[in-house]
Short mmCIF file of C-alpha atoms in Angstrom, two decimals:
data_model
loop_
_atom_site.label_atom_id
_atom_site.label_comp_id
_atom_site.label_asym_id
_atom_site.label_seq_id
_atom_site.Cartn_x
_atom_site.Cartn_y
_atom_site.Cartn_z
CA UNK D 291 14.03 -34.50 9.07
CA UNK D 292 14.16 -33.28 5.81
CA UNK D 293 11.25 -35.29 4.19
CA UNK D 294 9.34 -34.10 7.25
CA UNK D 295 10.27 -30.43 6.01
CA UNK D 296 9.15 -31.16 2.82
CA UNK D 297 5.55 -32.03 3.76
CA UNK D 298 5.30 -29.43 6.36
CA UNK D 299 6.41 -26.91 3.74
CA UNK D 300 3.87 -28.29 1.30
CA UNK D 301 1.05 -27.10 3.65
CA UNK D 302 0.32 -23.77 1.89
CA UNK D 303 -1.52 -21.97 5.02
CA UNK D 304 -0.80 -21.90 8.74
CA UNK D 305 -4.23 -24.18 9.27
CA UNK D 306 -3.04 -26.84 7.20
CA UNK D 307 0.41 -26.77 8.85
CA UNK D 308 -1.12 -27.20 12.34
CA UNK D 309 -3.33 -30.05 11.48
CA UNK D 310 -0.61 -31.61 9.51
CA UNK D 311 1.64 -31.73 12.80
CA UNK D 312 -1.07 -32.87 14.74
CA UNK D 313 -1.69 -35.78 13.09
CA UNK D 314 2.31 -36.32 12.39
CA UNK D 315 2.65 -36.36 16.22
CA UNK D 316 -0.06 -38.76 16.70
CA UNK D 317 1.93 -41.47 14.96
CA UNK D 318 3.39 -44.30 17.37
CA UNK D 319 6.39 -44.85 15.30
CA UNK D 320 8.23 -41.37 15.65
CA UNK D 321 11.61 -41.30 16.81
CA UNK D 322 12.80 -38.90 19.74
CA UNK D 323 14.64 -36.71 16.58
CA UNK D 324 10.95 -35.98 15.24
CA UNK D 325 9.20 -35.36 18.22
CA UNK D 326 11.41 -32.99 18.74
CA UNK D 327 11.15 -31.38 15.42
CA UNK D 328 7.64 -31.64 15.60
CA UNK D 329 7.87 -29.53 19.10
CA UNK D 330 10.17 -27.06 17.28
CA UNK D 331 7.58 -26.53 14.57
CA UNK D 332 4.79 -26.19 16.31
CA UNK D 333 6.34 -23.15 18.43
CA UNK D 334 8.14 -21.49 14.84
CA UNK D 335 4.24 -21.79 13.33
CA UNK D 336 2.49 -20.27 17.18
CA UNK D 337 5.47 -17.60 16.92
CA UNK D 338 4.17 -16.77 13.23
CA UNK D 339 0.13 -17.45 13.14
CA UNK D 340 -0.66 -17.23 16.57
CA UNK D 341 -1.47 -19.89 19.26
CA UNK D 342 -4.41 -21.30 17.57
CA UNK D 343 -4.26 -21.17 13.50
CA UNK D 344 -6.09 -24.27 13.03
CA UNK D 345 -9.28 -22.65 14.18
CA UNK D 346 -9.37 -19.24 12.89
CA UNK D 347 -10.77 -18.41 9.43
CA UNK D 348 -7.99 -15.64 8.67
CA UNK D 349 -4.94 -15.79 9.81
CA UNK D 350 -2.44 -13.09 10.04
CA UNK D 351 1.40 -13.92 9.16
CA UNK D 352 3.62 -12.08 12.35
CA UNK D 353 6.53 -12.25 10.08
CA UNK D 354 4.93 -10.45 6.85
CA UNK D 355 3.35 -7.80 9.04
CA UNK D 356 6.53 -6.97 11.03
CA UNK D 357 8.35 -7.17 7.52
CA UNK D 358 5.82 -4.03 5.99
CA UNK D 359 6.40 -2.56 9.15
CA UNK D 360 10.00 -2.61 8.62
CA UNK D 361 8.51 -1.16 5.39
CA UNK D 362 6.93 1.61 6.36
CA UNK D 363 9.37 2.39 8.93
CA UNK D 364 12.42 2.87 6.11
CA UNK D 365 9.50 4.90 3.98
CA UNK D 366 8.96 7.83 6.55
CA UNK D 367 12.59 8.59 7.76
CA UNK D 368 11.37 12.05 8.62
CA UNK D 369 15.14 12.87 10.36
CA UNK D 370 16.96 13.26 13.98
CA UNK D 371 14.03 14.19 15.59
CA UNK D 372 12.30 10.61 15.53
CA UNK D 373 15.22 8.17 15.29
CA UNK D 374 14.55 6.84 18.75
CA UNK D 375 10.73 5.83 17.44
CA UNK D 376 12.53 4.47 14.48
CA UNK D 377 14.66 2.27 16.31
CA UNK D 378 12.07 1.22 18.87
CA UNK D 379 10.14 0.28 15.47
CA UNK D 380 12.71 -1.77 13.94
CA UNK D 381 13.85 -3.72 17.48
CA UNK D 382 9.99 -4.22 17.48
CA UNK D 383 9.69 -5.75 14.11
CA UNK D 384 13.24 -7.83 14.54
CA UNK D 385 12.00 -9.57 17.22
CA UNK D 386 8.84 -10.42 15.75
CA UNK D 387 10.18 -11.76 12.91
CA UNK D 388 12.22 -13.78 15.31
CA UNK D 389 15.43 -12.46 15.09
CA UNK D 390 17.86 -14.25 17.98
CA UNK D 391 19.63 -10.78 19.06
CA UNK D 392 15.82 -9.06 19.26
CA UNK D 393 13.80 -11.96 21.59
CA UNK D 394 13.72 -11.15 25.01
CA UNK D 395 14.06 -14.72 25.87
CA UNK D 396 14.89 -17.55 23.05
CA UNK D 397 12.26 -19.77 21.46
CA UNK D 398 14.36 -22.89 22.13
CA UNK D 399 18.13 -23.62 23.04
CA UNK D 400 17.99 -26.96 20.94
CA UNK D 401 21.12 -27.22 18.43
CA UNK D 402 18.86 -27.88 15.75
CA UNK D 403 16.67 -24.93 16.13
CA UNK D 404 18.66 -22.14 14.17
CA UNK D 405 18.24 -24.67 11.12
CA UNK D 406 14.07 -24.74 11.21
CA UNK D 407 14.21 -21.01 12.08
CA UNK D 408 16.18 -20.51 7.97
CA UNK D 409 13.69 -22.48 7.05
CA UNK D 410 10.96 -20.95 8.40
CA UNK D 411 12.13 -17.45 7.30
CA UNK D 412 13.02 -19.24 3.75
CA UNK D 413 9.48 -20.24 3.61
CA UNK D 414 8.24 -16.64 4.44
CA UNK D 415 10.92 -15.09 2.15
CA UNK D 416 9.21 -17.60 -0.69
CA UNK D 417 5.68 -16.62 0.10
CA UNK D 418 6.99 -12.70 -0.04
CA UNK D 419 8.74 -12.75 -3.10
CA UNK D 420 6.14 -15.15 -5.07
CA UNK D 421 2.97 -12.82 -3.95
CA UNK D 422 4.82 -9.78 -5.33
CA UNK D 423 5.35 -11.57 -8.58
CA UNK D 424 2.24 -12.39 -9.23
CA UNK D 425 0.70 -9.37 -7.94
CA UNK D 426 -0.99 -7.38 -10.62
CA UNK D 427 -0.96 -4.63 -8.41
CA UNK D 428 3.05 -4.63 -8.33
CA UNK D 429 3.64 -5.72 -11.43
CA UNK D 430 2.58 -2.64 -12.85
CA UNK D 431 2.72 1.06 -12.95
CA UNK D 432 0.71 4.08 -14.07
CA UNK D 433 -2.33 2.67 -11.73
CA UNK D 434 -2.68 -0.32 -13.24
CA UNK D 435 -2.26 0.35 -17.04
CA UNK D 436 1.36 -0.26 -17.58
CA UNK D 437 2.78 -3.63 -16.96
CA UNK D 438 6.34 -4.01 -15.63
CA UNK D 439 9.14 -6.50 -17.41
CA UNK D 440 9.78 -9.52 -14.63
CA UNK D 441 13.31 -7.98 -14.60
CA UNK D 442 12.61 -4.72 -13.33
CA UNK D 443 10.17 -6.22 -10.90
CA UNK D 444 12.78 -9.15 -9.50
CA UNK D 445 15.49 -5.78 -9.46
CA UNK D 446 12.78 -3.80 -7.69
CA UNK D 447 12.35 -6.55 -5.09
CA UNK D 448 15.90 -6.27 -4.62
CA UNK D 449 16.43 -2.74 -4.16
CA UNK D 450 13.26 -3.14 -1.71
CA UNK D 451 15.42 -5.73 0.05
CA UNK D 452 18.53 -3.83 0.36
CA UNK D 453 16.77 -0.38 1.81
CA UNK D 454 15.08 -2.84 4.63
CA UNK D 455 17.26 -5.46 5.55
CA UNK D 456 20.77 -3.46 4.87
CA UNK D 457 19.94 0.33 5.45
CA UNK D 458 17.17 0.50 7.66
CA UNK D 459 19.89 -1.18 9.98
CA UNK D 460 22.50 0.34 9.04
CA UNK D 461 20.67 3.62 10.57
CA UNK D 462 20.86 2.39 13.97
CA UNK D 463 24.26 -0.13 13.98
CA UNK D 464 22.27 -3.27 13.57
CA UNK D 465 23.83 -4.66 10.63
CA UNK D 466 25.09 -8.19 11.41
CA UNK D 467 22.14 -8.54 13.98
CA UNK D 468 20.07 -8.73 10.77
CA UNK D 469 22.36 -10.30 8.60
CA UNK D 470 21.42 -14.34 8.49
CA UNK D 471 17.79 -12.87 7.57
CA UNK D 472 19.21 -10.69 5.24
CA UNK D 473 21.14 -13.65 3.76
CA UNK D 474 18.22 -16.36 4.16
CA UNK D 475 15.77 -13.67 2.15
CA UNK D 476 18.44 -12.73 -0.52
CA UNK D 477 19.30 -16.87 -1.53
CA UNK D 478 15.61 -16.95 -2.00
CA UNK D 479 14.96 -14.11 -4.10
CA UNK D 480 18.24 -15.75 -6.20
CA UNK D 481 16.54 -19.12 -6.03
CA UNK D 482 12.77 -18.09 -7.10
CA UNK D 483 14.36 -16.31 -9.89
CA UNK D 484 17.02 -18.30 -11.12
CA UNK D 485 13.72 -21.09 -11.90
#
């Protein structure tokens, strides 16, 4: 399973990905083990992209957009008054990015599920953090004319990280709901920057 990760992972966009498993699946020689892996994948990468990214031009990540949601959402804590759209906002976003506690109904009760859905997330939390690094855009302050150290960028990205996966859920008791992404997205961050 894991070589099968490994070339999956390779594919850098959700197009790739879904034409990769297609032809994967087409082979005669696949044990019961990958077929359902295969299965597994193919509902992580509809629950990301969409039901059909292997024929749209542009696709749009779920889990990125629900993550700037998250975002925006920690941004414009405007009080009392609005906590209930908050927290309607942040169940929202949790369940897109797939979030056990958050789905109104599971993707998949197979054993070996909660171990794709880390990597999955791992895979987002790579994309993330390696975007923002290379980002010219981020990198730098004073609109554009300043560039940033790495360091305070990777320590920005963490701070960033913290506010939306620690007190954004802290605000509403949701803590250890969100805590295995938390953990998933933090080990990356250490990972990307420890290379």
């Amino acid at each position: 399973m894991e070589d099968l990760l490994k070339r999956y992972y390779a594919h850098p966009t959700a197009r790739e990905r879904a034409l990769f498993l297609a032809e994967y699946a087409a082979e005669p020689a696949l044990s019961a083990e990958e077929r359902e892996t295969i299965e597994l994948l193919s509902r992580l990468l509809t629950a990301r992209f969409g039901a059909r990214p292997e024929r749209r031009q542009t696709v749009s990540d779920r889990f990125l957009t629900a993550f700037m949601d998250l975002r925006v959402t920690y941004a414009r804590d405007s009080g009392f008054l609005s906590r209930g759209k908050q927290k309607k906002e942040v169940l929202r976003a949790f369940a897109a990015l797939l979030l056990p506690d958050f789905l109104i109904e599971p993707i998949s009760e197979n054993p070996r599920f909660p171990a794709l859905l880390s990597a999955e997330w791992r895979d987002f939390a790579d994309t993330l953090f390696r975007s923002c690094l290379r980002d010219p855009a981020y990198r730098s302050r004073v609109f554009g004319l300043v560039p940033v150290p790495e360091e305070m960028i990777v320590r920005r990205l963490r701070e960033e990280l913290h506010q939306i996966m620690t007190e954004l859920p802290a605000r509403f008791s949701l803590q250890r709901e969100s805590s295995v992404l938390r953990a998933v997205m933090e080990e990356s961050l250490s990972a990307l920057t420890a290379s």
